[in-house]
Amino acid sequence: MPRLFSSVQFKLALFYVALIAGLLLFLNIYPIVVSRDLVRSAKEAALVAQAISVSQHLSTGALEEESIEVAIEDLNVQNLARIVVTDETGADLYDTAYGQGTLHTHELFHTAFMHVFTGPTGHEVFYGVYQGGSFYSWAGAPIMSGDVLVGAVFIHEHDVDQGALIVGIQWNLQNISIVTFVVALFVALLFSRTLTRRLKEMLSAIRMVGRGDYSYKLKVKGEDELMELSQAFNSLTDKLQETEEMRRQFVSDASHELKTPLASIRLLSDSIVQSADMEEGTIREFVEDIGQEAERLTRTTEKLLRLTRIDVQPETQLVPVDVAKVVRTAGHMLRPLVDGGQVEMTFALSENCNVLATEDDVYQIVFNLAENGIKYNVAGGTLHIRLIRDETQVYLVVEDTGIGIPEEDVPHIFDRFYRVDKARRRDEGGSGLGLSIVWGMVQQYGGHVDVVSQPGQGTRFTVTFPALM
């Protein structure tokens, strides 16, 4: 039960029920109050006018019972419930309802009497009350003889018909309100149940995804915010599933990349240990091979750590970096590889090509692109590095005359561990991580990488950085 009272379904239903109950209460009170006020206003106007008419008619003669009775008969107001005429002291001179007691015992009469005789010329007064399904009204007016206040006339009306009409309206409103409340209660419960059922479906889906089932999808229904939430949830699970698949593939590829040099090192070391009569030259060759595999293992590990750093994107202090200076440094470090590959490396570097980054990252971008341009070039080929700046961008162009990239491989060259030539040895073709590092770093600094390649003719990489103003 405590869980029921704290549930969203119960709170929604309670809110709608309270709102509807408040509206129905208002609709039951407001029309009745307005109707009563309208009836009272109409009676005030009519009874005060009749009281003034009677008082004016009586002011022309003596205030005696016979003359008062004749005057009232002439006015034809016998339809009124009661007419009372008093002198200036409040003593009755005439009363049309002798057998019904006196008005003097009613509180409102005393109030009316006091107000009528206020001041030297008196005042017209009216008091009305709705009680027991009937309207009780009193009106009074002073009787003047010249400038002298000589008495007052009081008119009383007891209206059952209009009171019954108000009671009927009130009764009908109550019946309608009861029916409306029951229907509204049912609709509120149905609506809240429908809404919370969809929320429960989302909660169940979140729990499924939390257990690792990223393939779970919500059924998209309706055209409301919950539909948009369902679409956003499904889009999120698609990204989670894609990320999970990439993670598994990354772990598999990384394990394979690390396992290969480790297996080579173990094989070579076992061969040395198990061959007691192995020649010294062979042992030296095996040890050199072990060293090379260890270096490749170190390079692969460093690249994996660098990719991890890019994914996590730790906060680093960015500084202005002169890209031209970094290109010259990378070119100097690559000179032995250029000479060994019989490749000519040329530069065309514009000045004032500054970007906001870290010098190490820009170096890695330039070095990896240039290294690929040398490795996948041909003997006697060229590697041309250009640096261009316009008003808002800095362009790093690395273009070679090498073997090129097949068209079907171009969309995948920035994927981790992807190698264009699967048959190529890892020590020749690399680990497939260099371009992934380039892509991640460039994206990290708000730039992008474009590649154009033709097999047998060469490849051109264009890196675009936001220029530092």
Short mmCIF file of N, CA and C in Angstrom, two decimals, residues 8-9 12 189-205 218 221 226 230:
data_model
loop_
_atom_site.label_atom_id
_atom_site.label_comp_id
_atom_site.label_asym_id
_atom_site.label_seq_id
_atom_site.Cartn_x
_atom_site.Cartn_y
_atom_site.Cartn_z
N VAL A 8 3.55 7.03 -9.31
CA VAL A 8 3.18 8.12 -10.22
C VAL A 8 1.73 7.98 -10.65
N GLN A 9 1.28 6.74 -10.85
CA GLN A 9 -0.10 6.51 -11.26
C GLN A 9 -1.08 7.07 -10.23
N LEU A 12 -0.92 10.97 -10.25
CA LEU A 12 -1.59 11.54 -11.40
C LEU A 12 -3.10 11.47 -11.25
N LEU A 189 -8.34 7.59 -13.88
CA LEU A 189 -7.65 6.33 -13.57
C LEU A 189 -7.17 5.65 -14.83
N LEU A 190 -8.04 5.66 -15.89
CA LEU A 190 -7.65 5.03 -17.15
C LEU A 190 -6.47 5.76 -17.78
N PHE A 191 -6.53 7.11 -17.77
CA PHE A 191 -5.45 7.90 -18.36
C PHE A 191 -4.14 7.69 -17.61
N SER A 192 -4.20 7.77 -16.28
CA SER A 192 -2.99 7.61 -15.50
C SER A 192 -2.42 6.20 -15.65
N ARG A 193 -3.30 5.21 -15.76
CA ARG A 193 -2.83 3.84 -15.94
C ARG A 193 -2.15 3.67 -17.29
N THR A 194 -2.76 4.29 -18.33
CA THR A 194 -2.17 4.22 -19.67
C THR A 194 -0.80 4.90 -19.70
N LEU A 195 -0.74 6.09 -19.09
CA LEU A 195 0.52 6.83 -19.09
C LEU A 195 1.61 6.09 -18.31
N THR A 196 1.26 5.63 -17.13
CA THR A 196 2.27 4.96 -16.31
C THR A 196 2.65 3.60 -16.89
N ARG A 197 1.75 2.98 -17.65
CA ARG A 197 2.11 1.71 -18.27
C ARG A 197 3.25 1.91 -19.26
N ARG A 198 3.18 3.00 -20.02
CA ARG A 198 4.27 3.30 -20.96
C ARG A 198 5.56 3.64 -20.22
N LEU A 199 5.42 4.35 -19.08
CA LEU A 199 6.60 4.64 -18.28
C LEU A 199 7.21 3.37 -17.70
N LYS A 200 6.33 2.43 -17.29
CA LYS A 200 6.83 1.15 -16.77
C LYS A 200 7.54 0.36 -17.86
N GLU A 201 7.02 0.45 -19.09
CA GLU A 201 7.70 -0.22 -20.20
C GLU A 201 9.10 0.36 -20.40
N MET A 202 9.20 1.68 -20.29
CA MET A 202 10.53 2.30 -20.43
C MET A 202 11.45 1.89 -19.29
N LEU A 203 10.91 1.85 -18.08
CA LEU A 203 11.72 1.43 -16.93
C LEU A 203 12.20 -0.01 -17.12
N SER A 204 11.31 -0.87 -17.59
CA SER A 204 11.70 -2.26 -17.85
C SER A 204 12.79 -2.33 -18.92
N ALA A 205 12.65 -1.49 -19.96
CA ALA A 205 13.65 -1.48 -21.03
C ALA A 205 15.00 -1.01 -20.51
N LEU A 218 12.18 -0.33 -27.73
CA LEU A 218 10.83 0.04 -27.33
C LEU A 218 9.95 0.20 -28.57
N LYS A 221 5.05 4.41 -30.20
CA LYS A 221 3.62 4.61 -30.41
C LYS A 221 3.25 6.05 -30.11
N LEU A 226 6.32 11.14 -25.05
CA LEU A 226 6.75 9.78 -24.73
C LEU A 226 7.22 9.05 -25.98
N SER A 230 10.83 7.49 -26.47
CA SER A 230 11.06 6.13 -26.94
C SER A 230 12.05 6.12 -28.09
#
